[in-house]
Coordinates of N, CA and C in Angstrom, one line a residue:
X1000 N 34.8 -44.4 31.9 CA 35.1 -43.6 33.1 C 34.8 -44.4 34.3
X1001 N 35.8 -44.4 35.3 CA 35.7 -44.9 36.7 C 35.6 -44.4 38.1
X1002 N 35.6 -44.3 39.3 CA 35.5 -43.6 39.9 C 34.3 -43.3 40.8
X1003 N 34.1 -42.8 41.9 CA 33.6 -42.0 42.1 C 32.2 -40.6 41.8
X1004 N 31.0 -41.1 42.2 CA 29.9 -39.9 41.1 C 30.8 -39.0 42.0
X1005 N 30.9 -37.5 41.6 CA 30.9 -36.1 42.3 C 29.9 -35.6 42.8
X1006 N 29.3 -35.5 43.8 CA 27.8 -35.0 44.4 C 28.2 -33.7 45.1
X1007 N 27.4 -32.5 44.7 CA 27.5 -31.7 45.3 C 26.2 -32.0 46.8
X1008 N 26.9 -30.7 47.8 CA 26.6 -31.0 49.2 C 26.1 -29.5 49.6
X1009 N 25.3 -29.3 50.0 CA 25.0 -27.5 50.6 C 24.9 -27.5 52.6
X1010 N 26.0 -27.1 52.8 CA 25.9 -26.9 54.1 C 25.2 -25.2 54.4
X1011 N 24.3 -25.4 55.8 CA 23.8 -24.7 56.4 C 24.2 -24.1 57.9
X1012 N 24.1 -22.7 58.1 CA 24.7 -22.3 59.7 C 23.1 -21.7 59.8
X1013 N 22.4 -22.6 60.9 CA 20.7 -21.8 60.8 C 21.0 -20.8 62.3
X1014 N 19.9 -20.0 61.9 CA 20.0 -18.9 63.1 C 18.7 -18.4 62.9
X1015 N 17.9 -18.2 63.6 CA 16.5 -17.2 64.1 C 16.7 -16.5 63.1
X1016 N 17.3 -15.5 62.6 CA 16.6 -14.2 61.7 C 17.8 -14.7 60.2
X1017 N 18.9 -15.2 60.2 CA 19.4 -15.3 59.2 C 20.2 -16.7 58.9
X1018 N 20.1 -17.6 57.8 CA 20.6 -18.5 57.2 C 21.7 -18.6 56.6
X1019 N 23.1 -19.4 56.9 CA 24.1 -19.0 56.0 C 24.4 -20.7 55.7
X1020 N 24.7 -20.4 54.0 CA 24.4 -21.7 53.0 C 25.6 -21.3 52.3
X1021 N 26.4 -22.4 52.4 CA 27.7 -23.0 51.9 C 27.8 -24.2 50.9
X1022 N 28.5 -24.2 50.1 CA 28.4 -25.2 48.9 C 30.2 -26.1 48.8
X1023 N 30.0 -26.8 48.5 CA 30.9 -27.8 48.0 C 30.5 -29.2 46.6
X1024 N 31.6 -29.8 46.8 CA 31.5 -30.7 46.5 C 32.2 -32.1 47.1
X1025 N 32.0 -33.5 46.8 CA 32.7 -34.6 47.1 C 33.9 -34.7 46.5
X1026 N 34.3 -34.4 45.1 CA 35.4 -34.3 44.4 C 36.6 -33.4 45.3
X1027 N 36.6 -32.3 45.2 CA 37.3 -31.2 45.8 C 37.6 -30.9 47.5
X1028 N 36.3 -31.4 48.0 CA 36.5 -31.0 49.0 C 36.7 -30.0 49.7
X1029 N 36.0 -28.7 48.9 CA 36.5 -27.3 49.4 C 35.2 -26.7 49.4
X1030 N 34.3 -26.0 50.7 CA 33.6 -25.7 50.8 C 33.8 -24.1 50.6
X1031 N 32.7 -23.3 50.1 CA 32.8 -21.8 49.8 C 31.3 -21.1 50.6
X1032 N 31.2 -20.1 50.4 CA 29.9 -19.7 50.7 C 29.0 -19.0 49.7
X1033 N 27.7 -19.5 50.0 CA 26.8 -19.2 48.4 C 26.3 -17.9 49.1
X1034 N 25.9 -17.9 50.0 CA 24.9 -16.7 50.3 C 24.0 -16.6 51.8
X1035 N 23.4 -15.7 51.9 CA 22.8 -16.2 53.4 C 21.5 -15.9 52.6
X1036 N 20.7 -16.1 53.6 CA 18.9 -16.2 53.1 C 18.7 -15.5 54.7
X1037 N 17.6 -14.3 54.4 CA 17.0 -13.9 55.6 C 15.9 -13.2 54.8
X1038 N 15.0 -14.6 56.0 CA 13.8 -14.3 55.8 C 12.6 -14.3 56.6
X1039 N 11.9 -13.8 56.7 CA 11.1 -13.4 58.0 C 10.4 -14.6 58.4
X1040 N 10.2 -15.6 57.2 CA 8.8 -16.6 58.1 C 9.3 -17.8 57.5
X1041 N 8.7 -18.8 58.0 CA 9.3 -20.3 57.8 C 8.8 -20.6 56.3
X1042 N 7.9 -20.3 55.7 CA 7.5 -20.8 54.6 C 8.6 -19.6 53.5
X1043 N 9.1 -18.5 53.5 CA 9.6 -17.9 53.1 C 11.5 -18.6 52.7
X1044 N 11.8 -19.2 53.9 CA 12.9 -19.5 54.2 C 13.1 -20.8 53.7
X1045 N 11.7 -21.9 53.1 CA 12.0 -23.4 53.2 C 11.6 -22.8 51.5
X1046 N 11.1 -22.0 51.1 CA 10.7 -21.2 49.5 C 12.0 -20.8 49.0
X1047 N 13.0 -20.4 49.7 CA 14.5 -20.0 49.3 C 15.5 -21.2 49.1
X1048 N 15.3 -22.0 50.0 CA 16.0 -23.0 50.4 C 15.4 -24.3 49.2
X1049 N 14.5 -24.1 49.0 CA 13.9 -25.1 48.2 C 14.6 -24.7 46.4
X1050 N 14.6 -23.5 46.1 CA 15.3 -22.8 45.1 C 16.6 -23.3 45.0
X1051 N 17.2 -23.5 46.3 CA 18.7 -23.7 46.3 C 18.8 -25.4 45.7
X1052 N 17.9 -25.9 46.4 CA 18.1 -27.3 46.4 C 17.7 -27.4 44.9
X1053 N 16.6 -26.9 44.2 CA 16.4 -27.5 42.3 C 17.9 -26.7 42.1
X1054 N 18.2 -25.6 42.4 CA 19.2 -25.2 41.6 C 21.0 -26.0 41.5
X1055 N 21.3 -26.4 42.5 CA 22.1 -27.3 42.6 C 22.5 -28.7 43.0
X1056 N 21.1 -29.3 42.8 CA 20.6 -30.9 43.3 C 21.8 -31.7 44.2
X1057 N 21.7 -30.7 45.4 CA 22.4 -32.1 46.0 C 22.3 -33.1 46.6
X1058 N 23.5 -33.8 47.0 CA 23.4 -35.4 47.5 C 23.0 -35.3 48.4
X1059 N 23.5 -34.1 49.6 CA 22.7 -34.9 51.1 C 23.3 -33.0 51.6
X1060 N 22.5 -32.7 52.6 CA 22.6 -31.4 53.4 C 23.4 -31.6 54.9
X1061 N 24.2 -30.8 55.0 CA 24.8 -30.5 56.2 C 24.7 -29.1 57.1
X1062 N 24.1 -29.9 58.1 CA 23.9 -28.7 59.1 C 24.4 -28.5 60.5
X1063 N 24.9 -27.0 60.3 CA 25.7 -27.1 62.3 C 24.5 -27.2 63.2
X1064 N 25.2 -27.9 64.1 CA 25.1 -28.0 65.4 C 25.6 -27.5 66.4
X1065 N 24.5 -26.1 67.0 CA 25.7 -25.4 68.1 C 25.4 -26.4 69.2
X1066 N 26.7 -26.1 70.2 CA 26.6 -26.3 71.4 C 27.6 -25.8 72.5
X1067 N 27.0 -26.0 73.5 CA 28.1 -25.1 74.6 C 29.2 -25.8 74.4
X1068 N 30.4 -24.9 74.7 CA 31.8 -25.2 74.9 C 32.2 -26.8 75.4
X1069 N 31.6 -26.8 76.5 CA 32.1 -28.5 77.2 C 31.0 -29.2 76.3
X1070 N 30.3 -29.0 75.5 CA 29.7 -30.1 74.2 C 28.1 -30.3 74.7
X1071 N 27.5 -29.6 76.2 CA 26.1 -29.7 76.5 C 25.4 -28.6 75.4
X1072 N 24.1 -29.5 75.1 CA 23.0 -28.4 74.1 C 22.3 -27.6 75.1
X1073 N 21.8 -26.5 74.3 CA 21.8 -25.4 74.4 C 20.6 -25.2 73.7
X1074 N 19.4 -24.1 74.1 CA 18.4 -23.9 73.2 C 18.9 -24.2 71.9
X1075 N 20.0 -23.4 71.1 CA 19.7 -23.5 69.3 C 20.0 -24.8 69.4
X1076 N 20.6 -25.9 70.2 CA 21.1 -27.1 69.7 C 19.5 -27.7 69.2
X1077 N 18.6 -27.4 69.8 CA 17.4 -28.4 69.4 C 16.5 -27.9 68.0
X1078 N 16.8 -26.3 68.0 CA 15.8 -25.5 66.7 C 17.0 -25.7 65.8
X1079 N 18.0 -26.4 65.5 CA 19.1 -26.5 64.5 C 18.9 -28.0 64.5
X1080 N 18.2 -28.7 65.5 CA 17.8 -30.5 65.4 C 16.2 -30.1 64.3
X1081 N 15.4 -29.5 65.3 CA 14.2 -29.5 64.4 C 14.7 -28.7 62.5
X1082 N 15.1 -28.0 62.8 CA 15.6 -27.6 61.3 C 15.9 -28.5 60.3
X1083 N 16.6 -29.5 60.8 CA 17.4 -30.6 59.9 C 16.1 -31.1 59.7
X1084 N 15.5 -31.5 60.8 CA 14.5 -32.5 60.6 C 13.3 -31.9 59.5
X1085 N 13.4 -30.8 59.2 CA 12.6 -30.1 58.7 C 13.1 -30.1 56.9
X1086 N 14.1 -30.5 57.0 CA 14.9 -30.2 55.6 C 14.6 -31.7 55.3
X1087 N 15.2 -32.5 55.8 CA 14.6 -34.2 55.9 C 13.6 -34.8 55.1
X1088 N 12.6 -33.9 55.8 CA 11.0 -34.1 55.2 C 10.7 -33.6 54.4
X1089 N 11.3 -32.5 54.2 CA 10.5 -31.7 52.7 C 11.2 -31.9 51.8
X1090 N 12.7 -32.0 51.7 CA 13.4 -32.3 50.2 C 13.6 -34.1 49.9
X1091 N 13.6 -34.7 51.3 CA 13.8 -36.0 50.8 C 15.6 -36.3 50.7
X1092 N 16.1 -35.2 51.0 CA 17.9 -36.1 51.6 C 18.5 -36.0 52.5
X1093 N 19.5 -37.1 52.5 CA 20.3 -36.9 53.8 C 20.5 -35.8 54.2
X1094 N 20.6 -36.0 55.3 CA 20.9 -34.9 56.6 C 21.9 -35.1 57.4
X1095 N 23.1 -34.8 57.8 CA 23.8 -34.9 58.8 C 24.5 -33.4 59.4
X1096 N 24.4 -33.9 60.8 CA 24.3 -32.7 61.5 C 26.1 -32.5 61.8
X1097 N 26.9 -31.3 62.0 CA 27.9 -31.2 62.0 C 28.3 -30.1 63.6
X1098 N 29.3 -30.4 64.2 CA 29.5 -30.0 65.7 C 29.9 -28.5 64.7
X1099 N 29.3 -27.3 65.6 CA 29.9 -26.0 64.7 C 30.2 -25.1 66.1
X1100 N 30.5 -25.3 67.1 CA 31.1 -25.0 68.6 C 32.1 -23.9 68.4
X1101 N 32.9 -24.0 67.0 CA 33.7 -23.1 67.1 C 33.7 -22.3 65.5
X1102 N 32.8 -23.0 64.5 CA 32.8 -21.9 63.4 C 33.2 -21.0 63.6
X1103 N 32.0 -20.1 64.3 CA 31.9 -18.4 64.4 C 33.1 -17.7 64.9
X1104 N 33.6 -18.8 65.6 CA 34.7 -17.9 66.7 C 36.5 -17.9 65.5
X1105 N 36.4 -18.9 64.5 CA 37.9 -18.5 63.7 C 37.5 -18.0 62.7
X1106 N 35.8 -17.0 62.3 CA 35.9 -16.4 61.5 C 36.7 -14.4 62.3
X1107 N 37.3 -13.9 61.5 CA 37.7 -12.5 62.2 C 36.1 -11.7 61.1
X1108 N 35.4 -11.3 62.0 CA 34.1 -10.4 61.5 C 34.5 -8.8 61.7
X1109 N 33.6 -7.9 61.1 CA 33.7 -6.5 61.7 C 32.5 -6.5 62.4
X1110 N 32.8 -5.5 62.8 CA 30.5 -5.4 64.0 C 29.6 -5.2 62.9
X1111 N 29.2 -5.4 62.9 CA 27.6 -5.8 62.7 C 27.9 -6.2 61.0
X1112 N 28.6 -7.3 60.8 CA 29.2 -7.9 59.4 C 28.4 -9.5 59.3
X1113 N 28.1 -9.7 58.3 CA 27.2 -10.9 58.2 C 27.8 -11.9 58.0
X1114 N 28.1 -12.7 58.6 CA 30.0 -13.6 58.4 C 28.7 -15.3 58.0
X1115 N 27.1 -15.1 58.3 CA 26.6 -16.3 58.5 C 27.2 -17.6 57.3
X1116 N 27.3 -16.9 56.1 CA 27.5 -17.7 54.4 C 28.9 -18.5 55.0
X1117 N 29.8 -17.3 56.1 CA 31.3 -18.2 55.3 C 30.8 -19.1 57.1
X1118 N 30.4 -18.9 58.3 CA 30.3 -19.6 59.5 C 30.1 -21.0 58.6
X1119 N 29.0 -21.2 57.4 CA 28.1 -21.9 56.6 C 29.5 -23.0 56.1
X1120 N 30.2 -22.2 55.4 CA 31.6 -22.9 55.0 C 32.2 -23.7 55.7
X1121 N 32.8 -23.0 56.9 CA 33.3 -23.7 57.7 C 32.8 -24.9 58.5
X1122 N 31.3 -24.8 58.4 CA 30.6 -26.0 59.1 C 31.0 -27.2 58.1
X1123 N 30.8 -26.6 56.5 CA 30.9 -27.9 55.5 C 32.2 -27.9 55.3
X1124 N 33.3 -27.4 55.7 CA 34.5 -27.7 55.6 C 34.7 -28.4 56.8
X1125 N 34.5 -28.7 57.8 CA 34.0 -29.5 58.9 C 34.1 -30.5 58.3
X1126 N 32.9 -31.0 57.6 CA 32.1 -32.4 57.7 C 32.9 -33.0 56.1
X1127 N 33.7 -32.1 55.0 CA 34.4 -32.5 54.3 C 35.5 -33.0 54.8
X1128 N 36.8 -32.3 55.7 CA 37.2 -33.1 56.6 C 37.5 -34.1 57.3
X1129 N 36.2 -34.2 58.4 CA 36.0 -35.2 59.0 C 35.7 -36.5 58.1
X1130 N 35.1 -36.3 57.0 CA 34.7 -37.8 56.2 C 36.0 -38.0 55.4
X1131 N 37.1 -37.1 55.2 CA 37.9 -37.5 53.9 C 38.7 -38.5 54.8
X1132 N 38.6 -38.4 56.3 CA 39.8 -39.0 56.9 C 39.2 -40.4 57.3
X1133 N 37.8 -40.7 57.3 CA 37.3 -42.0 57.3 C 37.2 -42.5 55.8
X1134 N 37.3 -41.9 54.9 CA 37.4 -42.6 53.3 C 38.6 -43.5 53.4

């Protein structure tokens, strides 16, 4: 057999009280959403997260990056920088950060609907994307 390994990829949409975690792969290219994680305290949230990571060992993590409209950061822009940096150090993989400026806005939500898992998608459908067109 030749080719390409397949490495699965878990993108992240982080937010203050709720986590939304998106899955793919390199093969396919089609990000889905696994689930959100909400959890009250940082050691709770990196205890779920760490679950995710033995359970489907992936190659490298992706995480949005909000920012204001014209592309200036914004408070979450740096606790979505420290986050990464947080995921970095404790699991040991790549990290890359993905522009997510407009996830939330082409999901259609109802009020008070937890859209974080597919926002999660759309960040790693982002960064599947953007790399298939530099392959």
């Amino acid at each position: 057999m030749s080719g390409a390994a397949i490495d699965t990829v878990l993108g992240f949409d982080f937010g203050v009280k709720r986590i939304g975690v998106a899955i793919g792969n390199t093969m396919i290219r089609q990000a889905q959403p696994l689930q959100v994680i909400s959890a009250v305290d940082n050691a709770s949230r990196f205890d779920a997260i760490g679950a995710l990571i033995a359970q489907w060992t992936p190659s490298r993590i992706v995480v949005g990056l909000p920012r204001h409209p014209d592309g200036a950061p914004h408070e979450m822009t740096a606790r979505c920088q420290r986050f990464a940096n947080q995921l970095h150090g404790r699991f040991g993989l790549p990290v890359e950060l993905v522009d997510e400026r407009y996830s939330s806005a082409v999901i259609a939500a109802k009020r008070g609907e937890v859209i974080d898992d597919r926002a999660a998608a759309i960040i790693l459908q982002q960064y599947f994307d953007t790399h298939a067109q530099s392959n």
